[in-house]
Amino acid sequence: MLDREQTRMVLALLLVAVVSTMLLATTDMFTREPIAKAQREALHRALMQVMPPHANDPQQDAFEMKRGGSRLRIYPARDERGHLLALAWEEIAPDGYSGRIRILMAVEPDGVLHAVRITDHRETPGLGDGIVTNHAWLASFRGKSLDNATWKVRKDGGDFDQFTGATISPRAVVKAVHRGLLFFREHRSELLSLSGAPDSKKAVEEGP
Amino acid sequence: MKRMDIVRDGIWRNNTIFVQLLGMCPLLGVTTSAENGLWMGLATMLVLLGSNLVVSLIRGAIPVHVRIPCYITIIAAFVTVVDMAMNAWMHETYLVLGLFIPLIVVNCAIMGRAEGFASKHGPVASAIDALSVGGGFTLALVLLGGVREFLGKGEIFGLQVIGSYPDMLMFVLPPGAFIALGMMLAGINVLNRWLEQRRAAAPETARERA
């Protein structure tokens, strides 16, 4: 049996834990909606940067597709008449100089890149972070496709510049975008039919 | 202990960073700019205020053997609250500071104040202590962030101070944190010694005159 002193210890710990948990639950209640909203807005800003001007809400029309072991979320951009302008999704480059680089890319229906943006990275300031700050470099992706470019950095015999003192970060980005384009080509008809039909979103969600 | 002494100790005489050299991990990690340092310092101050207050209020009720797990639970709870609040209402800053916000929980300076001060003093004194120590910590982070930002990019709080500045990348990178901190500590030691000498010299000159 516990003696008095031990009971006191258990009770004190229990009480502190219970009150802390209550505090956390309350905070979660108040912050859950604002956090979701902040994340939606951050994604909205990123999507606006990579997509051509569109009339729909890409986040509302988003659908998912199986890819490897996970599900990829894909955002379609349409004009007023519902024609598909571009599809955007996130590619992750696992081989950045320091950790993963998250890339948002938008591809037009014919497989041509519309734009590429880096949404998250830990690359070296002033060197590898050129993948974010070097606008000319980011712009060099526009209009590129599997057919009109060699998807490597110049050092490796490709069409994309590396930076002075930083080859690894641009190389990782180029590789990831290339992988994204290959994925698009392989699943093009499926992707287009999923994003084309007005009810496609529902169909996917209810699918097996 | 007089309240003014608590304030002076926290901000300067016993500054967490400059004198005790505690909490080096967030200091060196986030101080790539003055702004990052400011937000990190304020987040830490908020946690410190919460934990100091609660620890002080329940100091009589906590059995001495389980006080450390109790303090850690309280500190972790406040860190998580600050983490969630920043994620919700300061999303951009949250993304920049990232991992360092949850890491406030292992900032030994906070544990140190709970154990060393709040568990022995009343809530008012503990709150003053938290604001002073937190203020001193914030001051150190902003100073170091400002120095690194200025030397590295010629900017202060994101504003270009020197036009066409040749970037000194080293000061933005991790090694620059150590070098800048070392230079600042040296500067502070020189300043303190000078102040001490002046204080020692003052009575002498008075005596000579007499």
PDB file of C-alpha atoms in Angstrom, chain A residues 18-197:
ATOM      1  CA  VAL A  18      -5.030  16.733 -15.523  1.00  0.00           C
ATOM      2  CA  VAL A  19      -5.011  20.539 -15.318  1.00  0.00           C
ATOM      3  CA  SER A  20      -2.325  20.761 -18.034  1.00  0.00           C
ATOM      4  CA  THR A  21      -4.357  18.490 -20.284  1.00  0.00           C
ATOM      5  CA  MET A  22      -7.426  20.625 -19.757  1.00  0.00           C
ATOM      6  CA  LEU A  23      -5.450  23.742 -20.642  1.00  0.00           C
ATOM      7  CA  LEU A  24      -4.197  22.100 -23.828  1.00  0.00           C
ATOM      8  CA  ALA A  25      -7.631  20.847 -24.826  1.00  0.00           C
ATOM      9  CA  THR A  26      -9.080  24.338 -24.386  1.00  0.00           C
ATOM     10  CA  THR A  27      -6.299  25.940 -26.410  1.00  0.00           C
ATOM     11  CA  ASP A  28      -6.763  23.338 -29.131  1.00  0.00           C
ATOM     12  CA  MET A  29     -10.478  24.153 -29.251  1.00  0.00           C
ATOM     13  CA  PHE A  30      -9.754  27.834 -29.824  1.00  0.00           C
ATOM     14  CA  THR A  31      -6.822  27.447 -32.230  1.00  0.00           C
ATOM     15  CA  ARG A  32      -7.938  24.534 -34.411  1.00  0.00           C
ATOM     16  CA  GLU A  33     -10.057  26.631 -36.772  1.00  0.00           C
ATOM     17  CA  PRO A  34      -7.559  29.549 -37.058  1.00  0.00           C
ATOM     18  CA  ILE A  35      -4.700  27.085 -37.705  1.00  0.00           C
ATOM     19  CA  ALA A  36      -6.636  25.354 -40.484  1.00  0.00           C
ATOM     20  CA  LYS A  37      -7.497  28.765 -41.910  1.00  0.00           C
ATOM     21  CA  ALA A  38      -3.880  29.955 -41.788  1.00  0.00           C
ATOM     22  CA  GLN A  39      -2.747  26.795 -43.569  1.00  0.00           C
ATOM     23  CA  ARG A  40      -5.433  27.179 -46.228  1.00  0.00           C
ATOM     24  CA  GLU A  41      -4.389  30.792 -46.780  1.00  0.00           C
ATOM     25  CA  ALA A  42      -0.700  29.888 -47.018  1.00  0.00           C
ATOM     26  CA  LEU A  43      -1.547  27.221 -49.598  1.00  0.00           C
ATOM     27  CA  HIS A  44      -3.825  29.661 -51.407  1.00  0.00           C
ATOM     28  CA  ARG A  45      -0.989  32.199 -51.725  1.00  0.00           C
ATOM     29  CA  ALA A  46       1.377  29.522 -53.013  1.00  0.00           C
ATOM     30  CA  LEU A  47      -1.209  28.246 -55.511  1.00  0.00           C
ATOM     31  CA  MET A  48      -1.847  31.770 -56.783  1.00  0.00           C
ATOM     32  CA  GLN A  49       1.858  32.064 -57.510  1.00  0.00           C
ATOM     33  CA  VAL A  50       2.184  28.914 -59.587  1.00  0.00           C
ATOM     34  CA  MET A  51      -1.172  28.831 -61.387  1.00  0.00           C
ATOM     35  CA  PRO A  52      -2.387  30.871 -64.335  1.00  0.00           C
ATOM     36  CA  PRO A  53      -5.317  33.239 -63.554  1.00  0.00           C
ATOM     37  CA  HIS A  54      -8.318  31.017 -62.910  1.00  0.00           C
ATOM     38  CA  ALA A  55     -11.988  31.285 -61.989  1.00  0.00           C
ATOM     39  CA  ASN A  56     -12.445  28.361 -59.620  1.00  0.00           C
ATOM     40  CA  ASP A  57     -11.276  27.603 -56.084  1.00  0.00           C
ATOM     41  CA  PRO A  58      -8.529  24.990 -56.579  1.00  0.00           C
ATOM     42  CA  GLN A  59      -8.607  23.920 -52.934  1.00  0.00           C
ATOM     43  CA  GLN A  60     -12.328  23.252 -53.084  1.00  0.00           C
ATOM     44  CA  ASP A  61     -11.999  21.290 -56.327  1.00  0.00           C
ATOM     45  CA  ALA A  62      -8.944  19.339 -55.203  1.00  0.00           C
ATOM     46  CA  PHE A  63      -8.903  15.586 -55.651  1.00  0.00           C
ATOM     47  CA  GLU A  64      -6.590  12.821 -54.572  1.00  0.00           C
ATOM     48  CA  MET A  65      -4.742  10.163 -56.459  1.00  0.00           C
ATOM     49  CA  LYS A  66      -2.812   7.112 -55.319  1.00  0.00           C
ATOM     50  CA  ARG A  67       0.888   7.381 -55.916  1.00  0.00           C
ATOM     51  CA  GLY A  68       3.235   4.792 -54.498  1.00  0.00           C
ATOM     52  CA  GLY A  69       2.122   4.158 -50.948  1.00  0.00           C
ATOM     53  CA  SER A  70       0.557   7.556 -50.334  1.00  0.00           C
ATOM     54  CA  ARG A  71      -2.160   9.785 -51.717  1.00  0.00           C
ATOM     55  CA  LEU A  72      -1.237  12.855 -53.702  1.00  0.00           C
ATOM     56  CA  ARG A  73      -3.500  15.866 -53.454  1.00  0.00           C
ATOM     57  CA  ILE A  74      -3.989  17.622 -56.785  1.00  0.00           C
ATOM     58  CA  TYR A  75      -5.377  21.125 -57.315  1.00  0.00           C
ATOM     59  CA  PRO A  76      -7.008  21.978 -60.645  1.00  0.00           C
ATOM     60  CA  ALA A  77      -7.252  25.508 -62.092  1.00  0.00           C
ATOM     61  CA  ARG A  78     -10.155  26.181 -64.460  1.00  0.00           C
ATOM     62  CA  ASP A  79     -11.403  29.177 -66.437  1.00  0.00           C
ATOM     63  CA  GLU A  80     -14.970  30.567 -66.329  1.00  0.00           C
ATOM     64  CA  ARG A  81     -16.264  27.908 -68.702  1.00  0.00           C
ATOM     65  CA  GLY A  82     -14.761  25.072 -66.694  1.00  0.00           C
ATOM     66  CA  HIS A  83     -11.887  24.318 -69.046  1.00  0.00           C
ATOM     67  CA  LEU A  84      -8.868  22.943 -67.278  1.00  0.00           C
ATOM     68  CA  LEU A  85      -5.924  25.380 -67.321  1.00  0.00           C
ATOM     69  CA  ALA A  86      -3.426  23.616 -65.115  1.00  0.00           C
ATOM     70  CA  LEU A  87      -2.971  21.031 -62.391  1.00  0.00           C
ATOM     71  CA  ALA A  88      -0.864  21.797 -59.349  1.00  0.00           C
ATOM     72  CA  TRP A  89       0.546  19.468 -56.734  1.00  0.00           C
ATOM     73  CA  GLU A  90       3.395  19.212 -54.305  1.00  0.00           C
ATOM     74  CA  GLU A  91       6.590  17.353 -55.051  1.00  0.00           C
ATOM     75  CA  ILE A  92       9.048  16.606 -52.288  1.00  0.00           C
ATOM     76  CA  ALA A  93      12.758  16.501 -53.038  1.00  0.00           C
ATOM     77  CA  PRO A  94      14.221  14.258 -50.332  1.00  0.00           C
ATOM     78  CA  ASP A  95      17.814  14.970 -51.357  1.00  0.00           C
ATOM     79  CA  GLY A  96      18.278  18.673 -50.602  1.00  0.00           C
ATOM     80  CA  TYR A  97      21.509  19.854 -48.992  1.00  0.00           C
ATOM     81  CA  SER A  98      19.828  19.903 -45.581  1.00  0.00           C
ATOM     82  CA  GLY A  99      16.656  17.897 -45.555  1.00  0.00           C
ATOM     83  CA  ARG A 100      13.572  17.854 -47.689  1.00  0.00           C
ATOM     84  CA  ILE A 101      12.592  20.569 -50.141  1.00  0.00           C
ATOM     85  CA  ARG A 102       8.869  20.973 -50.749  1.00  0.00           C
ATOM     86  CA  ILE A 103       8.006  22.144 -54.232  1.00  0.00           C
ATOM     87  CA  LEU A 104       4.683  23.265 -55.629  1.00  0.00           C
ATOM     88  CA  MET A 105       4.469  22.766 -59.385  1.00  0.00           C
ATOM     89  CA  ALA A 106       1.718  23.558 -61.875  1.00  0.00           C
ATOM     90  CA  VAL A 107       1.488  21.682 -65.163  1.00  0.00           C
ATOM     91  CA  GLU A 108      -0.706  22.613 -68.106  1.00  0.00           C
ATOM     92  CA  PRO A 109      -2.866  19.876 -69.673  1.00  0.00           C
ATOM     93  CA  ASP A 110      -0.379  19.343 -72.517  1.00  0.00           C
ATOM     94  CA  GLY A 111       2.399  18.491 -70.060  1.00  0.00           C
ATOM     95  CA  VAL A 112       4.138  21.870 -70.176  1.00  0.00           C
ATOM     96  CA  LEU A 113       5.244  23.405 -66.881  1.00  0.00           C
ATOM     97  CA  HIS A 114       3.483  26.617 -65.936  1.00  0.00           C
ATOM     98  CA  ALA A 115       5.487  27.483 -62.827  1.00  0.00           C
ATOM     99  CA  VAL A 116       7.463  26.080 -59.917  1.00  0.00           C
ATOM    100  CA  ARG A 117       7.715  27.464 -56.374  1.00  0.00           C
ATOM    101  CA  ILE A 118       9.517  26.255 -53.263  1.00  0.00           C
ATOM    102  CA  THR A 119       7.138  26.151 -50.303  1.00  0.00           C
ATOM    103  CA  ASP A 120       9.477  24.840 -47.617  1.00  0.00           C
ATOM    104  CA  HIS A 121      13.198  24.146 -47.331  1.00  0.00           C
ATOM    105  CA  ARG A 122      16.197  24.312 -45.009  1.00  0.00           C
ATOM    106  CA  GLU A 123      18.894  25.085 -47.578  1.00  0.00           C
ATOM    107  CA  THR A 124      21.887  27.239 -46.738  1.00  0.00           C
ATOM    108  CA  PRO A 125      21.092  30.979 -46.672  1.00  0.00           C
ATOM    109  CA  GLY A 126      22.893  32.805 -49.456  1.00  0.00           C
ATOM    110  CA  LEU A 127      23.873  29.623 -51.300  1.00  0.00           C
ATOM    111  CA  GLY A 128      21.313  26.871 -51.711  1.00  0.00           C
ATOM    112  CA  ASP A 129      18.380  29.139 -50.917  1.00  0.00           C
ATOM    113  CA  GLY A 130      18.793  30.583 -54.392  1.00  0.00           C
ATOM    114  CA  ILE A 131      16.105  28.030 -55.264  1.00  0.00           C
ATOM    115  CA  VAL A 132      13.737  30.482 -53.517  1.00  0.00           C
ATOM    116  CA  THR A 133      15.355  33.876 -54.027  1.00  0.00           C
ATOM    117  CA  ASN A 134      16.670  33.512 -57.573  1.00  0.00           C
ATOM    118  CA  HIS A 135      13.599  34.473 -59.577  1.00  0.00           C
ATOM    119  CA  ALA A 136      15.292  34.138 -62.938  1.00  0.00           C
ATOM    120  CA  TRP A 137      16.192  30.568 -62.097  1.00  0.00           C
ATOM    121  CA  LEU A 138      12.627  29.747 -61.027  1.00  0.00           C
ATOM    122  CA  ALA A 139      11.305  31.418 -64.170  1.00  0.00           C
ATOM    123  CA  SER A 140      13.531  29.185 -66.309  1.00  0.00           C
ATOM    124  CA  PHE A 141      11.151  26.309 -65.551  1.00  0.00           C
ATOM    125  CA  ARG A 142       8.240  27.969 -67.325  1.00  0.00           C
ATOM    126  CA  GLY A 143       7.360  26.377 -70.651  1.00  0.00           C
ATOM    127  CA  LYS A 144       9.678  23.428 -70.085  1.00  0.00           C
ATOM    128  CA  SER A 145       8.401  19.925 -70.692  1.00  0.00           C
ATOM    129  CA  LEU A 146       9.791  16.417 -70.932  1.00  0.00           C
ATOM    130  CA  ASP A 147      10.278  16.914 -74.670  1.00  0.00           C
ATOM    131  CA  ASN A 148      12.007  20.294 -74.844  1.00  0.00           C
ATOM    132  CA  ALA A 149      14.517  20.080 -72.009  1.00  0.00           C
ATOM    133  CA  THR A 150      17.183  17.832 -70.551  1.00  0.00           C
ATOM    134  CA  TRP A 151      16.243  17.502 -66.882  1.00  0.00           C
ATOM    135  CA  LYS A 152      19.608  17.951 -65.231  1.00  0.00           C
ATOM    136  CA  VAL A 153      21.690  20.888 -64.056  1.00  0.00           C
ATOM    137  CA  ARG A 154      24.304  22.158 -66.503  1.00  0.00           C
ATOM    138  CA  LYS A 155      27.127  20.576 -64.548  1.00  0.00           C
ATOM    139  CA  ASP A 156      25.511  17.188 -65.221  1.00  0.00           C
ATOM    140  CA  GLY A 157      24.916  18.026 -68.886  1.00  0.00           C
ATOM    141  CA  GLY A 158      21.367  19.373 -68.555  1.00  0.00           C
ATOM    142  CA  ASP A 159      19.501  22.613 -69.268  1.00  0.00           C
ATOM    143  CA  PHE A 160      19.171  24.127 -65.777  1.00  0.00           C
ATOM    144  CA  ASP A 161      21.687  26.393 -64.087  1.00  0.00           C
ATOM    145  CA  GLN A 162      23.284  25.497 -60.813  1.00  0.00           C
ATOM    146  CA  PHE A 163      24.399  28.287 -58.458  1.00  0.00           C
ATOM    147  CA  THR A 164      27.911  29.345 -57.571  1.00  0.00           C
ATOM    148  CA  GLY A 165      28.809  27.236 -54.577  1.00  0.00           C
ATOM    149  CA  ALA A 166      25.563  25.305 -54.603  1.00  0.00           C
ATOM    150  CA  THR A 167      24.797  22.457 -56.951  1.00  0.00           C
ATOM    151  CA  ILE A 168      22.988  20.075 -54.636  1.00  0.00           C
ATOM    152  CA  SER A 169      19.878  22.188 -53.987  1.00  0.00           C
ATOM    153  CA  PRO A 170      19.076  23.019 -57.644  1.00  0.00           C
ATOM    154  CA  ARG A 171      19.919  19.455 -58.638  1.00  0.00           C
ATOM    155  CA  ALA A 172      17.415  18.107 -56.086  1.00  0.00           C
ATOM    156  CA  VAL A 173      14.714  20.495 -57.300  1.00  0.00           C
ATOM    157  CA  VAL A 174      15.277  19.689 -60.976  1.00  0.00           C
ATOM    158  CA  LYS A 175      15.151  15.976 -60.197  1.00  0.00           C
ATOM    159  CA  ALA A 176      11.902  16.294 -58.230  1.00  0.00           C
ATOM    160  CA  VAL A 177      10.179  18.413 -60.899  1.00  0.00           C
ATOM    161  CA  HIS A 178      11.309  15.914 -63.537  1.00  0.00           C
ATOM    162  CA  ARG A 179       9.778  13.118 -61.460  1.00  0.00           C
ATOM    163  CA  GLY A 180       6.557  15.132 -61.273  1.00  0.00           C
ATOM    164  CA  LEU A 181       6.437  15.537 -65.041  1.00  0.00           C
ATOM    165  CA  LEU A 182       7.033  11.816 -65.550  1.00  0.00           C
ATOM    166  CA  PHE A 183       4.178  11.108 -63.163  1.00  0.00           C
ATOM    167  CA  PHE A 184       1.944  13.465 -65.134  1.00  0.00           C
ATOM    168  CA  ARG A 185       2.801  11.810 -68.459  1.00  0.00           C
ATOM    169  CA  GLU A 186       2.238   8.327 -67.098  1.00  0.00           C
ATOM    170  CA  HIS A 187      -1.151   9.147 -65.581  1.00  0.00           C
ATOM    171  CA  ARG A 188      -2.196  11.960 -67.897  1.00  0.00           C
ATOM    172  CA  SER A 189      -5.494  10.535 -69.104  1.00  0.00           C
ATOM    173  CA  GLU A 190      -6.498   9.527 -65.580  1.00  0.00           C
ATOM    174  CA  LEU A 191      -5.542  12.930 -64.180  1.00  0.00           C
ATOM    175  CA  LEU A 192      -7.390  14.812 -66.879  1.00  0.00           C
ATOM    176  CA  SER A 193     -10.541  12.734 -66.546  1.00  0.00           C
ATOM    177  CA  LEU A 194     -10.452  13.111 -62.752  1.00  0.00           C
ATOM    178  CA  SER A 195     -10.150  16.864 -62.996  1.00  0.00           C
ATOM    179  CA  GLY A 196     -12.344  17.267 -66.068  1.00  0.00           C
ATOM    180  CA  ALA A 197     -15.759  15.943 -65.053  1.00  0.00           C
TER     181      ALA A 197
END
